[in-house]
Every structure is written in C-alpha cells, then in structure tokens.
Tab-separated table of C-alpha atoms and ligand atoms in Angstrom:
chain	number	residue	atom	x	y	z
A	142	UNK	CA	3.049	-20.628	-13.331
A	143	UNK	CA	1.162	-19.505	-10.289
A	144	UNK	CA	-1.328	-16.645	-10.467
A	145	UNK	CA	-2.975	-14.475	-7.847
A	146	UNK	CA	-6.497	-15.435	-6.845
A	147	UNK	CA	-8.848	-12.875	-8.378
A	148	UNK	CA	-10.011	-10.079	-6.131
A	149	UNK	CA	-13.565	-10.168	-4.845
A	150	UNK	CA	-14.666	-6.537	-5.091
A	151	UNK	CA	-17.930	-7.299	-3.225
A	152	UNK	CA	-15.784	-7.529	-0.079
A	153	UNK	CA	-13.774	-4.370	-0.803
A	154	UNK	CA	-14.699	-0.701	-0.328
A	155	UNK	CA	-16.648	1.089	-3.054
A	156	UNK	CA	-14.250	3.548	-4.722
A	157	UNK	CA	-16.708	6.429	-5.084
A	158	UNK	CA	-18.591	6.508	-1.794
A	159	UNK	CA	-20.510	9.819	-1.521
A	160	UNK	CA	-20.640	9.763	2.305
A	161	UNK	CA	-16.837	9.950	2.226
A	162	UNK	CA	-16.433	13.307	0.482
A	163	UNK	CA	-12.764	13.040	-0.519
A	164	UNK	CA	-13.522	9.981	-2.625
A	165	UNK	CA	-15.732	11.872	-5.100
A	166	UNK	CA	-12.904	13.615	-6.990
A	167	UNK	CA	-10.391	10.806	-6.582
A	168	UNK	CA	-12.298	7.649	-7.477
A	169	UNK	CA	-11.847	6.673	-11.139
A	170	UNK	CA	-15.142	6.453	-13.041
A	171	UNK	CA	-14.160	3.576	-15.308
A	172	UNK	CA	-14.075	-0.045	-14.274
A	173	UNK	CA	-10.679	-1.540	-13.548
A	174	UNK	CA	-9.410	-3.782	-16.330
A	175	UNK	CA	-8.500	-7.277	-15.232
A	176	UNK	CA	-5.156	-8.612	-16.340
A	177	UNK	CA	-3.974	-12.134	-15.545
A	178	UNK	CA	-0.921	-12.356	-13.302
A	179	UNK	CA	2.436	-12.100	-14.976
A	180	UNK	CA	5.796	-12.377	-13.281
A	181	UNK	CA	5.580	-8.600	-12.660
A	182	UNK	CA	2.602	-8.986	-10.297
A	183	UNK	CA	3.658	-12.212	-8.594
A	184	UNK	CA	7.120	-10.901	-7.786
A	185	UNK	CA	7.596	-8.082	-5.316
A	186	UNK	CA	10.027	-6.190	-3.134
A	187	UNK	CA	11.740	-8.145	-0.371
A	188	UNK	CA	12.809	-6.315	2.724
A	189	UNK	CA	15.787	-7.505	4.691
A	190	UNK	CA	15.115	-8.261	8.373
A	191	UNK	CA	18.239	-6.347	9.336
A	192	UNK	CA	16.540	-3.023	8.528
A	193	UNK	CA	14.312	-3.544	11.557
A	194	UNK	CA	15.664	-2.112	14.793
A	195	UNK	CA	14.970	-3.585	18.208
A	196	UNK	CA	12.394	-0.938	19.140
A	197	UNK	CA	10.801	-0.481	15.720
A	198	UNK	CA	7.691	-2.375	16.842
A	199	UNK	CA	7.533	-0.782	20.289
A	200	UNK	CA	5.910	2.622	19.880
A	201	UNK	CA	5.902	3.131	23.638
A	202	UNK	CA	9.715	3.352	23.523
A	203	UNK	CA	10.831	4.116	19.966
A	204	UNK	CA	10.416	7.888	20.296
A	205	UNK	CA	10.949	8.317	24.012
A	206	UNK	CA	13.267	11.099	25.089
A	207	UNK	CA	15.303	10.937	28.315
A	208	UNK	CA	13.536	7.678	29.227
A	209	UNK	CA	10.139	9.371	29.405
A	210	UNK	CA	7.194	7.306	28.213
A	211	UNK	CA	4.258	8.527	26.143
A	212	UNK	CA	0.977	9.402	27.797
A	213	UNK	CA	-1.988	7.082	27.390
A	214	UNK	CA	-3.066	3.506	27.837
A	215	UNK	CA	-0.437	0.987	26.798
A	216	UNK	CA	-1.700	-1.801	24.523
A	217	UNK	CA	-0.453	-4.741	22.488
A	218	UNK	CA	-1.703	-5.232	18.943
A	219	UNK	CA	-0.806	-8.612	17.539
A	220	UNK	CA	-1.824	-11.248	15.038
A	221	UNK	CA	-0.766	-13.119	11.947
A	222	UNK	CA	-0.179	-12.249	8.339
A	223	UNK	CA	-1.612	-15.145	6.331
A	224	UNK	CA	-2.761	-15.890	2.803
A	225	UNK	CA	-6.294	-16.872	1.798
A	226	UNK	CA	-5.671	-20.461	2.935
A	227	UNK	CA	-4.506	-19.133	6.308
A	228	UNK	CA	-0.946	-20.127	5.491
A	229	UNK	CA	1.443	-17.847	7.437
A	230	UNK	CA	3.486	-15.423	5.330
A	231	UNK	CA	7.124	-15.085	6.299
A	232	UNK	CA	9.068	-11.908	5.563
A	233	UNK	CA	5.994	-9.663	5.298
A	234	UNK	CA	6.744	-6.006	6.005
A	235	UNK	CA	4.166	-4.302	8.221
A	236	UNK	CA	4.292	-0.543	8.658
A	237	UNK	CA	1.839	1.155	11.017
A	238	UNK	CA	0.987	4.749	11.837
A	239	UNK	CA	-1.492	6.245	14.267
A	240	UNK	CA	-2.580	9.240	16.322
A	241	UNK	CA	-1.431	9.673	19.924
A	242	UNK	CA	-3.684	9.288	22.972
A	243	UNK	CA	-5.302	12.679	22.371
A	244	UNK	CA	-6.045	11.957	18.714
A	245	UNK	CA	-3.153	13.966	17.258
A	246	UNK	CA	-0.784	12.856	14.497
A	247	UNK	CA	2.825	13.984	14.563
A	248	UNK	CA	2.356	15.445	11.090
A	249	UNK	CA	2.693	19.027	9.814
A	250	UNK	CA	-0.768	18.839	8.194
A	251	UNK	CA	-2.679	17.729	11.300
A	252	UNK	CA	-4.765	20.762	12.319
A	253	UNK	CA	-6.440	19.267	15.397
A	254	UNK	CA	-6.215	21.500	18.430
A	255	UNK	CA	-4.939	18.873	20.870
A	256	UNK	CA	-1.377	18.357	22.096
A	257	UNK	CA	1.364	16.365	20.442
A	258	UNK	CA	3.201	13.980	22.740
A	259	UNK	CA	6.966	14.651	22.718
A	260	UNK	CA	7.603	10.963	23.421
A	261	UNK	CA	5.338	9.459	20.787
A	262	UNK	CA	5.602	9.585	16.992
A	263	UNK	CA	3.063	6.871	16.155
A	264	UNK	CA	5.260	5.046	13.643
A	265	UNK	CA	6.230	1.388	13.790
A	266	UNK	CA	7.332	-1.457	11.583
A	267	UNK	CA	8.041	-5.162	11.684
A	268	UNK	CA	8.957	-8.072	9.427
A	269	UNK	CA	7.249	-11.400	10.125
A	270	UNK	CA	9.204	-14.576	10.780
A	271	UNK	CA	8.193	-18.053	9.604
A	272	UNK	CA	4.965	-18.246	11.623
A	273	UNK	CA	3.682	-14.983	10.139
A	274	UNK	CA	3.264	-13.532	13.614
A	275	UNK	CA	3.623	-9.846	14.417
A	276	UNK	CA	3.317	-7.794	17.593
A	277	UNK	CA	3.324	-4.080	18.301
A	278	UNK	CA	3.396	-2.356	21.655
A	279	UNK	CA	1.777	1.007	21.444
A	280	UNK	CA	-0.575	3.558	22.997
A	281	UNK	CA	-4.340	3.391	22.536
A	282	UNK	CA	-4.939	5.986	19.792
A	283	UNK	CA	-7.545	8.671	20.426
A	284	UNK	CA	-10.541	9.299	18.176
A	285	UNK	CA	-10.261	12.556	16.216
A	286	UNK	CA	-12.470	15.008	14.328
A	287	UNK	CA	-12.002	15.665	10.606
A	288	UNK	CA	-13.891	17.656	7.981
A	289	UNK	CA	-16.241	15.522	5.880
A	290	UNK	CA	-19.988	16.302	5.848
A	291	UNK	CA	-19.324	18.979	8.412
A	292	UNK	CA	-17.081	17.803	11.211
A	293	UNK	CA	-17.185	14.057	11.860
A	294	UNK	CA	-15.230	11.764	14.144
A	295	UNK	CA	-12.931	8.950	13.115
A	296	UNK	CA	-13.174	5.930	15.378
A	297	UNK	CA	-9.957	4.925	17.117
A	298	UNK	CA	-7.778	3.188	14.534
A	299	UNK	CA	-4.297	2.180	13.473
A	300	UNK	CA	-3.232	2.407	9.819
A	301	UNK	CA	-1.536	-0.725	8.425
A	302	UNK	CA	0.548	-1.079	5.270
A	303	UNK	CA	1.624	-4.597	4.303
A	304	UNK	CA	3.931	-6.063	1.681
A	305	UNK	CA	3.679	-9.836	1.333
A	306	UNK	CA	5.538	-11.837	-1.272
A	307	UNK	CA	4.297	-10.053	-4.365
A	308	UNK	CA	3.293	-6.605	-5.594
A	309	UNK	CA	-0.187	-7.979	-6.286
A	310	UNK	CA	-0.596	-8.784	-2.576
A	311	UNK	CA	0.064	-5.189	-1.509
A	312	UNK	CA	-2.502	-4.085	1.108
A	313	UNK	CA	-3.190	-0.834	2.946
A	314	UNK	CA	-5.906	-0.878	5.585
A	315	UNK	CA	-6.902	0.211	9.081
A	316	UNK	CA	-7.593	-1.688	12.278
A	317	UNK	CA	-10.438	-0.547	14.524
A	318	UNK	CA	-11.096	-1.419	18.166
A	319	UNK	CA	-13.820	-3.727	19.416
A	320	UNK	CA	-16.636	-1.858	21.132
A	321	UNK	CA	-15.921	1.615	19.717
A	322	UNK	CA	-19.348	3.267	19.174
A	323	UNK	CA	-17.922	5.456	16.372
A	324	UNK	CA	-17.288	2.460	14.110
A	325	UNK	CA	-20.841	2.184	12.852
A	326	UNK	CA	-20.942	5.909	12.001
A	327	UNK	CA	-17.715	5.910	9.977
A	328	UNK	CA	-18.171	6.401	6.211
A	329	UNK	CA	-14.728	4.940	5.481
A	330	UNK	CA	-15.684	1.610	7.042
A	331	UNK	CA	-19.180	1.847	5.631
A	332	UNK	CA	-17.744	2.130	2.127
A	333	UNK	CA	-17.275	-1.650	2.474
A	334	UNK	CA	-20.657	-3.081	1.426
A	335	UNK	CA	-20.269	-6.457	3.128
A	336	UNK	CA	-21.000	-6.776	6.849
A	337	UNK	CA	-18.625	-9.644	7.515
A	338	UNK	CA	-15.820	-7.898	5.639
A	339	UNK	CA	-16.358	-4.733	7.703
A	340	UNK	CA	-16.201	-6.753	10.897
A	341	UNK	CA	-12.896	-8.300	9.862
A	342	UNK	CA	-11.230	-4.886	10.338
A	343	UNK	CA	-12.105	-4.760	14.036
A	344	UNK	CA	-9.333	-5.938	16.329
A	345	UNK	CA	-10.776	-8.090	19.086
A	346	UNK	CA	-9.971	-7.762	22.761
A	347	UNK	CA	-7.647	-10.627	23.641
A	348	UNK	CA	-7.105	-11.525	27.283
A	349	UNK	CA	-5.118	-14.669	26.501
A	350	UNK	CA	-1.646	-13.111	26.651
A	351	UNK	CA	0.278	-13.539	29.893
A	352	UNK	CA	0.954	-9.814	30.107
A	353	UNK	CA	-2.656	-8.719	30.131
A	354	UNK	CA	-2.426	-8.071	33.846
A	355	UNK	CA	-0.314	-5.081	32.817
A	356	UNK	CA	-1.694	-4.078	29.451
A	357	UNK	CA	-4.641	-4.914	27.205
A	358	UNK	CA	-4.142	-6.748	23.943
A	359	UNK	CA	-6.030	-6.678	20.654
A	360	UNK	CA	-5.808	-9.406	18.044
A	361	UNK	CA	-5.904	-8.585	14.341
A	362	UNK	CA	-5.127	-11.205	11.677
A	363	UNK	CA	-4.526	-9.909	8.173
A	364	UNK	CA	-5.300	-11.968	5.091
A	365	UNK	CA	-3.367	-11.285	1.889
A	366	UNK	CA	-4.263	-12.794	-1.444
A	367	UNK	CA	-3.385	-16.399	-2.179
A	368	UNK	CA	-2.288	-18.041	-5.417
A	369	UNK	CA	-3.837	-20.482	-7.849
A	370	UNK	CA	-1.542	-23.016	-9.398
A	371	UNK	CA	-1.947	-23.264	-13.135
A	372	UNK	CA	0.250	-25.485	-15.222
A	373	UNK	CA	1.239	-24.960	-18.801
A	374	UNK	CA	1.958	-27.892	-21.029
A	375	UNK	CA	5.414	-28.272	-22.558
A	376	UNK	CA	6.969	-25.823	-20.144
A	377	UNK	CA	9.278	-26.549	-17.320
A	378	UNK	CA	8.701	-25.234	-13.826
A	379	UNK	CA	10.923	-22.383	-12.736
A	380	UNK	CA	13.005	-19.947	-14.699
B	174	UNK	CA	-11.376	-21.604	-7.392
B	175	UNK	CA	-13.488	-23.562	-4.988
B	176	UNK	CA	-14.505	-21.665	-1.886
B	177	UNK	CA	-14.457	-23.886	1.155
B	178	UNK	CA	-14.084	-23.665	4.920
B	179	UNK	CA	-10.335	-23.315	4.457
B	180	UNK	CA	-10.592	-20.442	2.056
B	181	UNK	CA	-10.832	-16.879	3.347
B	182	UNK	CA	-11.536	-13.458	1.900
B	183	UNK	CA	-8.735	-10.965	1.490
B	184	UNK	CA	-8.737	-8.321	4.256
B	185	UNK	CA	-10.551	-5.213	2.968
B	186	UNK	CA	-8.577	-2.100	2.054
B	187	UNK	CA	-9.051	1.264	3.734
B	188	UNK	CA	-7.747	4.644	2.672
B	189	UNK	CA	-4.161	5.453	3.644
B	190	UNK	CA	-5.408	8.881	4.737
B	191	UNK	CA	-3.494	12.176	4.709
B	192	UNK	CA	-0.847	11.217	7.283
B	193	UNK	CA	0.641	8.124	5.637
B	194	UNK	CA	4.149	9.653	5.691
B	195	UNK	CA	4.397	8.965	9.425
B	196	UNK	CA	4.449	5.240	8.733
B	197	UNK	CA	5.806	5.065	5.187
B	198	UNK	CA	8.266	7.961	4.806
B	199	UNK	CA	8.862	9.441	8.280
B	200	UNK	CA	12.169	11.116	7.382
B	201	UNK	CA	10.393	13.102	4.684
B	202	UNK	CA	8.271	14.957	7.254
B	203	UNK	CA	11.064	15.508	9.723
B	204	UNK	CA	10.691	12.417	11.911
B	205	UNK	CA	14.384	11.700	11.491
B	206	UNK	CA	15.405	9.886	14.608
B	207	UNK	CA	13.325	6.754	14.307
B	208	UNK	CA	14.233	4.811	11.129
B	209	UNK	CA	17.614	5.422	9.518
B	210	UNK	CA	16.347	5.503	5.945
B	211	UNK	CA	12.943	5.767	4.318
B	212	UNK	CA	12.296	2.686	2.204
B	213	UNK	CA	12.388	2.854	-1.586
B	214	UNK	CA	14.345	6.088	-1.873
B	215	UNK	CA	16.258	4.703	-4.839
B	216	UNK	CA	15.275	1.431	-6.488
B	217	UNK	CA	18.722	0.239	-7.552
B	218	UNK	CA	21.197	1.612	-5.054
B	219	UNK	CA	23.289	-1.536	-4.867
B	220	UNK	CA	24.355	-1.379	-8.479
B	221	UNK	CA	26.278	1.207	-10.373
B	222	UNK	CA	24.314	2.512	-13.300
B	223	UNK	CA	25.295	5.152	-15.800
B	224	UNK	CA	22.027	5.242	-17.727
B	225	UNK	CA	19.592	6.577	-15.134
B	226	UNK	CA	16.304	7.801	-16.577
B	227	UNK	CA	13.912	10.149	-14.914
B	228	UNK	CA	10.118	9.846	-15.108
B	229	UNK	CA	8.231	12.943	-13.938
B	230	UNK	CA	4.576	13.775	-13.712
B	231	UNK	CA	1.612	14.667	-11.560
B	232	UNK	CA	-1.480	12.917	-10.283
B	233	UNK	CA	-4.604	14.912	-11.187
B	234	UNK	CA	-7.998	14.682	-9.477
B	235	UNK	CA	-11.435	15.207	-11.063
B	236	UNK	CA	-11.012	18.995	-10.903
B	237	UNK	CA	-7.743	18.714	-12.889
B	238	UNK	CA	-5.863	19.706	-9.796
B	239	UNK	CA	-2.451	18.171	-9.196
B	240	UNK	CA	-2.294	16.428	-5.820
B	241	UNK	CA	0.584	16.621	-3.368
B	242	UNK	CA	-0.761	14.246	-0.712
B	243	UNK	CA	-0.510	10.991	-2.675
B	244	UNK	CA	2.048	8.235	-2.188
B	245	UNK	CA	3.326	6.429	-5.252
B	246	UNK	CA	5.066	3.068	-5.196
B	247	UNK	CA	6.692	1.362	-8.144
B	248	UNK	CA	8.040	-2.126	-8.819
B	249	UNK	CA	10.158	-3.091	-11.781
B	250	UNK	CA	12.806	-5.412	-13.156
B	251	UNK	CA	16.353	-4.420	-14.096
B	252	UNK	CA	17.575	-3.558	-17.608
B	253	UNK	CA	17.963	-7.263	-18.408
B	254	UNK	CA	14.343	-8.048	-17.561
B	255	UNK	CA	15.179	-9.720	-14.241
B	256	UNK	CA	13.239	-9.161	-11.025
B	257	UNK	CA	15.744	-9.033	-8.201
B	258	UNK	CA	15.571	-9.455	-4.428
B	259	UNK	CA	15.938	-6.181	-2.586
B	260	UNK	CA	15.975	-4.014	-5.724
B	261	UNK	CA	13.407	-2.503	-8.061
B	262	UNK	CA	11.098	-0.949	-5.478
B	263	UNK	CA	10.597	2.812	-5.178
B	264	UNK	CA	8.335	4.916	-2.999
B	265	UNK	CA	7.904	8.658	-3.491
B	266	UNK	CA	5.539	11.610	-3.163
B	267	UNK	CA	5.038	14.737	-5.281
B	268	UNK	CA	6.894	17.914	-4.329
B	269	UNK	CA	4.816	20.056	-1.901
B	270	UNK	CA	4.908	23.158	-4.118
B	271	UNK	CA	5.337	21.959	-7.709
B	272	UNK	CA	3.097	18.909	-7.133
B	273	UNK	CA	5.358	16.962	-9.480
B	274	UNK	CA	6.906	13.616	-8.708
B	275	UNK	CA	10.154	12.310	-10.169
B	276	UNK	CA	11.221	8.696	-10.281
B	277	UNK	CA	14.908	8.220	-11.008
B	278	UNK	CA	15.582	4.662	-12.047
B	279	UNK	CA	17.044	2.424	-14.724
B	280	UNK	CA	14.931	1.650	-17.739
B	281	UNK	CA	13.491	-1.840	-17.304
B	282	UNK	CA	14.116	-4.501	-19.924
B	283	UNK	CA	11.491	-6.572	-21.735
B	284	UNK	CA	10.117	-9.441	-19.650
B	285	UNK	CA	9.256	-12.918	-20.743
B	286	UNK	CA	6.823	-14.496	-18.315
B	287	UNK	CA	7.127	-18.102	-17.167
B	288	UNK	CA	4.197	-18.796	-19.465
B	289	UNK	CA	6.275	-17.532	-22.393
B	290	UNK	CA	4.166	-14.427	-22.970
B	291	UNK	CA	6.008	-11.302	-24.067
B	292	UNK	CA	5.835	-8.051	-22.143
B	293	UNK	CA	7.262	-4.761	-23.318
B	294	UNK	CA	9.375	-2.893	-20.760
B	295	UNK	CA	7.111	-1.573	-18.017
B	296	UNK	CA	6.976	-0.441	-14.405
B	297	UNK	CA	4.137	-1.315	-12.015
B	298	UNK	CA	2.704	1.669	-10.167
B	299	UNK	CA	0.431	1.826	-7.124
B	300	UNK	CA	-1.185	5.041	-5.863
B	301	UNK	CA	-2.530	5.586	-2.331
B	302	UNK	CA	-3.947	8.652	-0.595
B	303	UNK	CA	-6.768	10.252	1.294
B	304	UNK	CA	-9.960	9.717	-0.715
B	305	UNK	CA	-8.629	6.569	-2.384
B	306	UNK	CA	-10.344	3.690	-0.599
B	307	UNK	CA	-8.290	1.038	-2.333
B	308	UNK	CA	-4.822	1.556	-3.871
B	309	UNK	CA	-4.959	2.146	-7.617
B	310	UNK	CA	-2.699	0.005	-9.780
B	311	UNK	CA	-1.453	0.902	-13.218
B	312	UNK	CA	1.603	0.408	-15.475
B	313	UNK	CA	4.130	2.747	-17.057
B	314	UNK	CA	5.249	1.858	-20.599
B	315	UNK	CA	7.682	3.843	-22.735
B	316	UNK	CA	6.894	5.647	-25.972
B	317	UNK	CA	10.144	4.609	-27.645
B	318	UNK	CA	9.641	0.855	-27.173
B	319	UNK	CA	7.879	-1.591	-29.446
B	320	UNK	CA	4.508	-1.994	-27.746
B	321	UNK	CA	2.785	-4.003	-30.468
B	322	UNK	CA	3.072	-7.436	-28.833
B	323	UNK	CA	2.550	-6.606	-25.175
B	324	UNK	CA	0.126	-8.959	-23.426
B	325	UNK	CA	-1.467	-6.367	-21.120
B	326	UNK	CA	-1.867	-3.656	-23.778
B	327	UNK	CA	-3.508	-6.158	-26.095
B	328	UNK	CA	-6.122	-6.829	-23.387
B	329	UNK	CA	-6.862	-3.099	-23.043
B	330	UNK	CA	-7.151	-2.967	-26.815
B	331	UNK	CA	-8.255	0.687	-27.256
B	332	UNK	CA	-5.759	3.213	-28.535
B	333	UNK	CA	-6.809	6.194	-26.398
B	334	UNK	CA	-6.870	4.037	-23.272
B	335	UNK	CA	-3.521	2.434	-24.030
B	336	UNK	CA	-2.039	5.908	-24.437
B	337	UNK	CA	-2.751	6.668	-20.760
B	338	UNK	CA	-0.143	4.031	-19.832
B	339	UNK	CA	2.645	5.329	-22.065
B	340	UNK	CA	5.321	7.695	-20.772
B	341	UNK	CA	6.146	10.422	-23.294
B	342	UNK	CA	9.773	10.805	-24.236
B	343	UNK	CA	11.351	14.239	-23.784
B	344	UNK	CA	14.939	13.231	-24.525
B	345	UNK	CA	17.220	10.245	-24.068
B	346	UNK	CA	16.945	10.274	-20.270
B	347	UNK	CA	13.658	12.031	-19.520
B	348	UNK	CA	10.055	10.913	-19.684
B	349	UNK	CA	6.715	12.419	-18.642
B	350	UNK	CA	3.972	10.286	-17.101
B	351	UNK	CA	0.873	12.024	-15.782
B	352	UNK	CA	-1.908	10.167	-13.994
B	353	UNK	CA	-5.550	11.251	-14.274
B	354	UNK	CA	-7.863	9.849	-11.634
B	355	UNK	CA	-10.945	11.070	-13.542
B	356	UNK	CA	-12.021	12.954	-16.662
B	357	UNK	CA	-11.673	12.384	-20.392
B	358	UNK	CA	-7.994	11.479	-19.969
B	359	UNK	CA	-8.706	9.069	-17.082
B	360	UNK	CA	-5.808	6.645	-16.667
B	361	UNK	CA	-6.519	2.952	-17.104
B	362	UNK	CA	-6.360	1.272	-13.701
B	363	UNK	CA	-5.765	-2.428	-13.534
B	364	UNK	CA	-7.321	-5.207	-11.509
B	365	UNK	CA	-4.093	-7.138	-10.974
C	170	LIG	FE1	-6.089	8.114	10.620
C-alpha cells in the first residue's frame, strides 16, 4: 500500500508565531501525533470537471455586470500542480480568493475603508487536466492594512486552496508577488523558518507568454505531497 | 526516502485568513451569482439515506471562546466502509451567532486498510482559519463503537487524549464533538 511522504515541518510555518498575534490563542501547544497513512488519508474527495464554468478561472469577467470590467491591472497567474517528484497532478481542485485592486475583499467582515468593485468578487476556481497546468486571469490585488501589532500591511497576495488526490495532500497557502517590498516585513510569511521555503511562495514575473504584450503574467508552481510505495508480504495489490 | 535532485519540498502552508468564504463558500456570504453551489454542502447527496446522524460542536480557542470564523472540512467513507468518488466530503462553518457547527451525514462504517489493519468508524476533520498557519487535522470517533482495536487510537495510547477524538452520544441520531485548540482539554491533532 502506498503512504504519504512524511511532512517536513522545518519547511512549514511555526504554529505559534508571536509576531502574528492571532496565532497565539489558536496554535495547539502539544506536538502533533504522527500516524502512518491509512486508506482514509490516501483517499480524498474527487471533484467533477463539469462543476467548473467557462469563466470560473477568469476573475476579470466572472463577476462583471453589464459587460463592465473591474478596475485595476489585469494579470495572469499560472503554473502547475505537481507532487514532490514534480509529477503533474490531474484533477486537482484549485480555489482562489483575493482582494480587489484597492485592497478590499468582497466580504461582510472586511472593515477597510476603500471601495469595493461592483465588477469584481475575487473568487475563482479550476480543475487541472492531465498536465497539471492551471491558469487564472485576474486583477493585481492591492496590499491592505490589518490589525496585528498595531496596524500592519499585508503584501499583495492571492489565497490558494488545493485538493489533490488525497485528503492528506490538502494544502491552503498564499502566493505573493515578486518584488513586493512588504514581503520581508510580513509575519505570516516569516512564520516559515526556512528561507528557500519562504521564497517558494513568491510568484515570479513571467514574460514568456505570448499575451504579455497585453497583460503581465506570474508563474507559481505548487508542490503537493508525494507517496512512498511500501509493499506488504502475502497481500495482493488493490482492494 | 532518499532526497535527490528530483525530490522537492511540499509547498509551505499559509493561513486561510478571515475571508476564506469568498473562495470556499461564496454563496454563504451572499456571493450567489458566481458558482451555482458551494462545495461539500452535503456529503452524500447522491444516495438516499434514512439514517442521517448529526454531529454538532464548537471550536474553542485558548480563551475558551467559541470561534465563528473557522472552516471545517471532513472526509469519510460510507456506512459499508467504502470510500467513494464524489461523495464523503463536507465543508461547513459554525453559525455566526451560536458559534456551533452541525455536520449532517451518514455514520461511517469500520474500515479495513489495504494493509489489513482495522480502523473503527471515523471521520477525518481539517480545520482552517485566521491565526492557524497550517490546517489542523484530527479524527472524529463515536462513543458507541468498539474502539479497542483501532490502529490510530492505539498509537495515541493515553485515555484522556483519546477522549478528545470521541464524539459523545446524545441519542440515536445526535452526537457532540467539540474541538479545543488549547488548554487542558486540547484536542489531539494528527500529523497525517
Ligand atoms: Fe488576504
């Protein structure tokens, strides 16, 4: 039976990171208990491609009213969903959410005193095909202030939620933008102790797409956990 | 596992933040004209089931306050112990005011792994929110099942810790499962 490759917590954020205030009352104090993969962890929800509408991955159009487009700089965010051997993952569900160009979320709890955009909701989704590739068209999100140690600023970012093949591969993360000076000040990124791991969350400017005469592109590959193969004597493969 | 040039680290997690509903449950916050249905509203909608159970509870922070800005996701098999394509997944949030969540589902069956190891009926649970840098994983077991031979519980191996993973039975169809992020009742979270 296959099992998930064990997580390397040195490359993951520290749960209780004092510079990020909200983590202090929400980070468990005890160490996580490791359990070997069972069928429960290596199976997972599968999402049918037919739930995805034509415009679900085009945030510049999926909330437009009367053919009006959202305000802001149009960008492409694209890349691959792969496992730890860089093998593409087919059928991965990617859900994204983000602020609009002024740094405002279309959410009842967003208190920032900047305008919503009536033609932008900041929500998108996509299911990868066999090459693991995904692409979103969207608007460059604005940075925004939030209460932490006093008021601090979040760097520009897009939230990503990904389901691969199994529940144990579930990942929620954020993509940042190359060159943003707020990145190095952000306690959420800095909760990741490893420099290379931090850097892997920064989408890189990509001028290789043919459309970059019209809009800028950022490339962001996402690596989900891979599997070890372990074999048990006297047992047949499969159910 | 040998680390080589062809082996890469998993992408790091980041908090889902307070606005995760925009991407994960837009209809819930009134963004109704983008995706027809929120995903995971009911885990077994394709089948007809008469024996629906309900598991309710809250997620408490270190101040013993119930949270209403968390997202909970669950994954489970059917009543025969089979994991199915397109079924078994649920996604929900606590009620704004009562701060209680309710999962309506079928009670999962016992699972035999491919390695032959026995598992008592259980549901996988993942919790994400602002302040949680990396989703927290745990399991829901049921008070009225035989839990003496379960592989995972035998690894945890401490009665008070095991108890944090067991839903309390109220009656035939209702269970309570509270999650404590910190404190003397802190839930056991699993490195899966
Ligand atoms: Fe955000």
